[in-house]
């Protein structure tokens, strides 16, 4: 990919407004882009061992070209790093580097590093400057934009954090070529999500062009830019998630529950895979509630299958807790309000909406019919058959 | 003291505006006041062992009268509780109580509990409702108002936290009668601070009426209300401390350094005492820099002495680190910008200002002359004598 001028997407948040730059080779010009916006700043780079091995030297050289000195805090890779212990480690590292409020914390990594470093930058000295350099597709199209930061609790995912907007996001599409394909695919789930929320033409475009997005080139840059535009629109409308922003949680209530149910074990399920299954479940659940046509659920499932993503609970290796336990993970999730459950449901592709009064009993019944223990022998083409027939087959299989 | 209608002070922060109620017997009507503002809320009370013994039953009964159920999280008393470990404990307790975003965390205690519980409420689910019920004078006139929350780091005090405004502050002046006199005095230092910042008439009033404030009665309520008005004015002008709010740090740069130098050991120095010494030092330092008359420094020192507060480093029991080490604590403090030091200095009583370019060398020289090792034999009436003479006496003593 050539190093053309990056595409710029602006996040319109008044005095907290910032740019997302999307393009190839941005690591090398990071110093120039940051120094232009934060003159005289010093930096602490937060990264993980894997990303450091692949990209840290390029970033440090890029920063130095812009006159920015940097300290480095390197953490273990993986979801388990989003913990209180590592938060304390990052906070201490930033303080040890004697950074001041107007200096900058730079997250170089995927969603885990971005969420953790963003949280640390939001609480050191009650808020320092922050720059996101997302190195996974998932982080480029989702977690690096919008200011949500946080860590996990033993009681659930992302239950602790702050809203803290970055001053700049640099999405270098070149670094995605070093990703394992499984991780790229997981990020693709969040990318497709924007089509399913309210951009049906984008989803249709992805159904046709997903191969080009995986291959790299202009289609990849355009897909990421479109996802960032979609996210920036929602964030500008609702920075603190008091309304529309909840639409971004499409697939996340089921997804988070499945991540918790698999103890955040990335060998079984990574976040984007949880979202993929969660989106398919949200569409299937909407069909079950007669809100949407089962054909739309089929279309979502078919596209996820086509790109190689898991789309049902049975695709998760190993045993899952039963439906009651899964519901328990959902009710501990933060999108709970006065006992009634809030879900993002849909009336069809690109017609998602916030449903605030979903009865837990309906969720439980749906989880039971969708559970691998029930569906053990099921295949997608059987999903239109009656529940009693499916149940019989399952027992006989 | 009669249970008259409380005095109300409004903190004008737009959609984050809230009331401070000051009066006797407010614990008993806490449920009514909270339920009026947050209908249908549930609560987690965060408190310490000492405060719980004295006031928890009264608060719980008051909440129940307003129909508010509450869980309780009780922590050890003392500054050391403002740590990452206890933050994690409070966060986990709030999550264990299954509170939702619109439920409320109530801080029942002094500044330590208020800062810690406020921080926890600011990060659980990225921000829950929060109510301050300060039970120390210091917390009533300072830390409970304005939304600063945080914990200490081994590298310095209050280096980690967020801005998170309470929805209501209930300052029950009756609970202050259970305070040890030393703690009441320490809070008085922050109260007098508002006179020294920009209300010279208030300082003069305190010089005449401080005995009534200690004794209780209408003078106490009025003094606390005036301090809250002063603080609310500054906070409304500068919520996130990008300008004028720094004036509230009068006495705090020296004070924090002394607290750090005594390892936050409350048996040697509590926060308000550090601020008292810090205010006296700020006035003396201003006189040394020819910004203010030494007579104003004398007046501040005399008033602090009159009420029984420490006013110089020599009043701290035990050995202090040397001046170079004290300067090291100051430069790690958060009010540092690009190597030059920011101090709150003064042109006289009620004429404080933000000085952004104080040379560390001047601070060091001042710390050396003020250090107990130098001043061992000195008395306040000698402070007008020349430095060389004082230095000679010190060596000979």
PDB file of N, CA and C in Angstrom, chain A residues 290-329:
ATOM      1  N   UNK A 290     -40.660 -11.643  17.065  1.00  0.00           N
ATOM      2  CA  UNK A 290     -41.478 -11.143  15.941  1.00  0.00           C
ATOM      3  C   UNK A 290     -41.229  -9.673  15.627  1.00  0.00           C
ATOM      4  N   UNK A 291     -40.021  -9.208  15.919  1.00  0.00           N
ATOM      5  CA  UNK A 291     -39.668  -7.827  15.588  1.00  0.00           C
ATOM      6  C   UNK A 291     -39.087  -7.745  14.185  1.00  0.00           C
ATOM      7  N   UNK A 292     -38.426  -8.815  13.760  1.00  0.00           N
ATOM      8  CA  UNK A 292     -37.733  -8.792  12.474  1.00  0.00           C
ATOM      9  C   UNK A 292     -37.951 -10.123  11.767  1.00  0.00           C
ATOM     10  N   UNK A 293     -37.676 -10.120  10.479  1.00  0.00           N
ATOM     11  CA  UNK A 293     -37.830 -11.358   9.713  1.00  0.00           C
ATOM     12  C   UNK A 293     -36.671 -12.307  10.015  1.00  0.00           C
ATOM     13  N   UNK A 294     -36.962 -13.605  10.113  1.00  0.00           N
ATOM     14  CA  UNK A 294     -35.864 -14.581  10.278  1.00  0.00           C
ATOM     15  C   UNK A 294     -34.885 -14.531   9.110  1.00  0.00           C
ATOM     16  N   UNK A 295     -35.333 -14.016   7.960  1.00  0.00           N
ATOM     17  CA  UNK A 295     -34.435 -13.921   6.803  1.00  0.00           C
ATOM     18  C   UNK A 295     -33.259 -12.991   7.089  1.00  0.00           C
ATOM     19  N   UNK A 296     -33.519 -11.917   7.847  1.00  0.00           N
ATOM     20  CA  UNK A 296     -32.423 -11.008   8.182  1.00  0.00           C
ATOM     21  C   UNK A 296     -31.420 -11.683   9.117  1.00  0.00           C
ATOM     22  N   UNK A 297     -31.932 -12.462  10.064  1.00  0.00           N
ATOM     23  CA  UNK A 297     -31.032 -13.202  10.944  1.00  0.00           C
ATOM     24  C   UNK A 297     -30.181 -14.174  10.120  1.00  0.00           C
ATOM     25  N   UNK A 298     -30.826 -14.845   9.167  1.00  0.00           N
ATOM     26  CA  UNK A 298     -30.075 -15.755   8.295  1.00  0.00           C
ATOM     27  C   UNK A 298     -28.973 -15.014   7.542  1.00  0.00           C
ATOM     28  N   UNK A 299     -29.320 -13.804   7.072  1.00  0.00           N
ATOM     29  CA  UNK A 299     -28.345 -13.039   6.279  1.00  0.00           C
ATOM     30  C   UNK A 299     -27.130 -12.681   7.125  1.00  0.00           C
ATOM     31  N   UNK A 300     -27.382 -12.257   8.364  1.00  0.00           N
ATOM     32  CA  UNK A 300     -26.281 -11.922   9.270  1.00  0.00           C
ATOM     33  C   UNK A 300     -25.432 -13.162   9.543  1.00  0.00           C
ATOM     34  N   UNK A 301     -26.103 -14.257   9.885  1.00  0.00           N
ATOM     35  CA  UNK A 301     -25.376 -15.495  10.175  1.00  0.00           C
ATOM     36  C   UNK A 301     -24.549 -15.933   8.966  1.00  0.00           C
ATOM     37  N   UNK A 302     -25.143 -15.819   7.776  1.00  0.00           N
ATOM     38  CA  UNK A 302     -24.453 -16.259   6.557  1.00  0.00           C
ATOM     39  C   UNK A 302     -23.200 -15.420   6.303  1.00  0.00           C
ATOM     40  N   UNK A 303     -23.315 -14.097   6.535  1.00  0.00           N
ATOM     41  CA  UNK A 303     -22.142 -13.256   6.281  1.00  0.00           C
ATOM     42  C   UNK A 303     -21.032 -13.548   7.290  1.00  0.00           C
ATOM     43  N   UNK A 304     -21.389 -13.723   8.550  1.00  0.00           N
ATOM     44  CA  UNK A 304     -20.374 -14.028   9.567  1.00  0.00           C
ATOM     45  C   UNK A 304     -19.692 -15.357   9.232  1.00  0.00           C
ATOM     46  N   UNK A 305     -20.512 -16.327   8.826  1.00  0.00           N
ATOM     47  CA  UNK A 305     -19.959 -17.621   8.423  1.00  0.00           C
ATOM     48  C   UNK A 305     -19.024 -17.473   7.230  1.00  0.00           C
ATOM     49  N   UNK A 306     -19.430 -16.651   6.267  1.00  0.00           N
ATOM     50  CA  UNK A 306     -18.641 -16.486   5.039  1.00  0.00           C
ATOM     51  C   UNK A 306     -17.240 -15.960   5.338  1.00  0.00           C
ATOM     52  N   UNK A 307     -17.130 -15.014   6.281  1.00  0.00           N
ATOM     53  CA  UNK A 307     -15.807 -14.448   6.567  1.00  0.00           C
ATOM     54  C   UNK A 307     -15.034 -15.312   7.556  1.00  0.00           C
ATOM     55  N   UNK A 308     -15.682 -16.365   8.078  1.00  0.00           N
ATOM     56  CA  UNK A 308     -14.987 -17.279   8.977  1.00  0.00           C
ATOM     57  C   UNK A 308     -15.162 -16.963  10.452  1.00  0.00           C
ATOM     58  N   UNK A 309     -16.148 -16.122  10.781  1.00  0.00           N
ATOM     59  CA  UNK A 309     -16.383 -15.788  12.192  1.00  0.00           C
ATOM     60  C   UNK A 309     -17.328 -16.806  12.837  1.00  0.00           C
ATOM     61  N   UNK A 310     -17.170 -17.024  14.145  1.00  0.00           N
ATOM     62  CA  UNK A 310     -18.190 -17.807  14.856  1.00  0.00           C
ATOM     63  C   UNK A 310     -19.491 -17.009  14.877  1.00  0.00           C
ATOM     64  N   UNK A 311     -20.617 -17.698  14.855  1.00  0.00           N
ATOM     65  CA  UNK A 311     -21.902 -16.978  14.802  1.00  0.00           C
ATOM     66  C   UNK A 311     -22.937 -17.566  15.762  1.00  0.00           C
ATOM     67  N   UNK A 312     -22.576 -18.663  16.446  1.00  0.00           N
ATOM     68  CA  UNK A 312     -23.496 -19.284  17.417  1.00  0.00           C
ATOM     69  C   UNK A 312     -22.681 -19.786  18.595  1.00  0.00           C
ATOM     70  N   UNK A 313     -23.368 -19.977  19.732  1.00  0.00           N
ATOM     71  CA  UNK A 313     -22.665 -20.418  20.942  1.00  0.00           C
ATOM     72  C   UNK A 313     -21.943 -21.737  20.727  1.00  0.00           C
ATOM     73  N   UNK A 314     -22.511 -22.588  19.876  1.00  0.00           N
ATOM     74  CA  UNK A 314     -21.887 -23.899  19.641  1.00  0.00           C
ATOM     75  C   UNK A 314     -20.521 -23.778  18.975  1.00  0.00           C
ATOM     76  N   UNK A 315     -20.220 -22.594  18.408  1.00  0.00           N
ATOM     77  CA  UNK A 315     -18.910 -22.419  17.778  1.00  0.00           C
ATOM     78  C   UNK A 315     -17.796 -22.157  18.788  1.00  0.00           C
ATOM     79  N   UNK A 316     -18.170 -21.957  20.062  1.00  0.00           N
ATOM     80  CA  UNK A 316     -17.148 -21.720  21.088  1.00  0.00           C
ATOM     81  C   UNK A 316     -16.616 -23.051  21.577  1.00  0.00           C
ATOM     82  N   UNK A 317     -15.290 -23.258  21.500  1.00  0.00           N
ATOM     83  CA  UNK A 317     -14.748 -24.541  21.969  1.00  0.00           C
ATOM     84  C   UNK A 317     -14.955 -24.718  23.476  1.00  0.00           C
ATOM     85  N   UNK A 318     -15.188 -25.958  23.896  1.00  0.00           N
ATOM     86  CA  UNK A 318     -15.344 -26.248  25.322  1.00  0.00           C
ATOM     87  C   UNK A 318     -16.781 -26.080  25.785  1.00  0.00           C
ATOM     88  N   UNK A 319     -17.006 -26.455  27.044  1.00  0.00           N
ATOM     89  CA  UNK A 319     -18.347 -26.416  27.616  1.00  0.00           C
ATOM     90  C   UNK A 319     -18.722 -24.998  28.030  1.00  0.00           C
ATOM     91  N   UNK A 320     -19.973 -24.624  27.839  1.00  0.00           N
ATOM     92  CA  UNK A 320     -20.485 -23.343  28.334  1.00  0.00           C
ATOM     93  C   UNK A 320     -21.341 -23.580  29.585  1.00  0.00           C
ATOM     94  N   UNK A 321     -21.392 -22.603  30.496  1.00  0.00           N
ATOM     95  CA  UNK A 321     -22.354 -22.692  31.603  1.00  0.00           C
ATOM     96  C   UNK A 321     -23.774 -22.755  31.030  1.00  0.00           C
ATOM     97  N   UNK A 322     -24.731 -23.209  31.834  1.00  0.00           N
ATOM     98  CA  UNK A 322     -26.088 -23.338  31.304  1.00  0.00           C
ATOM     99  C   UNK A 322     -26.763 -21.973  31.142  1.00  0.00           C
ATOM    100  N   UNK A 323     -27.957 -21.982  30.588  1.00  0.00           N
ATOM    101  CA  UNK A 323     -28.648 -20.743  30.230  1.00  0.00           C
ATOM    102  C   UNK A 323     -28.891 -19.858  31.455  1.00  0.00           C
ATOM    103  N   UNK A 324     -29.230 -20.462  32.595  1.00  0.00           N
ATOM    104  CA  UNK A 324     -29.450 -19.647  33.802  1.00  0.00           C
ATOM    105  C   UNK A 324     -28.189 -18.891  34.199  1.00  0.00           C
ATOM    106  N   UNK A 325     -27.062 -19.582  34.118  1.00  0.00           N
ATOM    107  CA  UNK A 325     -25.797 -18.923  34.470  1.00  0.00           C
ATOM    108  C   UNK A 325     -25.469 -17.805  33.481  1.00  0.00           C
ATOM    109  N   UNK A 326     -25.750 -18.043  32.198  1.00  0.00           N
ATOM    110  CA  UNK A 326     -25.504 -16.997  31.192  1.00  0.00           C
ATOM    111  C   UNK A 326     -26.376 -15.772  31.483  1.00  0.00           C
ATOM    112  N   UNK A 327     -27.627 -15.993  31.863  1.00  0.00           N
ATOM    113  CA  UNK A 327     -28.496 -14.866  32.209  1.00  0.00           C
ATOM    114  C   UNK A 327     -27.921 -14.101  33.406  1.00  0.00           C
ATOM    115  N   UNK A 328     -27.341 -14.841  34.352  1.00  0.00           N
ATOM    116  CA  UNK A 328     -26.703 -14.193  35.505  1.00  0.00           C
ATOM    117  C   UNK A 328     -25.594 -13.246  35.065  1.00  0.00           C
ATOM    118  N   UNK A 329     -24.786 -13.668  34.086  1.00  0.00           N
ATOM    119  CA  UNK A 329     -23.738 -12.775  33.577  1.00  0.00           C
ATOM    120  C   UNK A 329     -24.359 -11.541  32.918  1.00  0.00           C
TER     121      UNK A 329
END
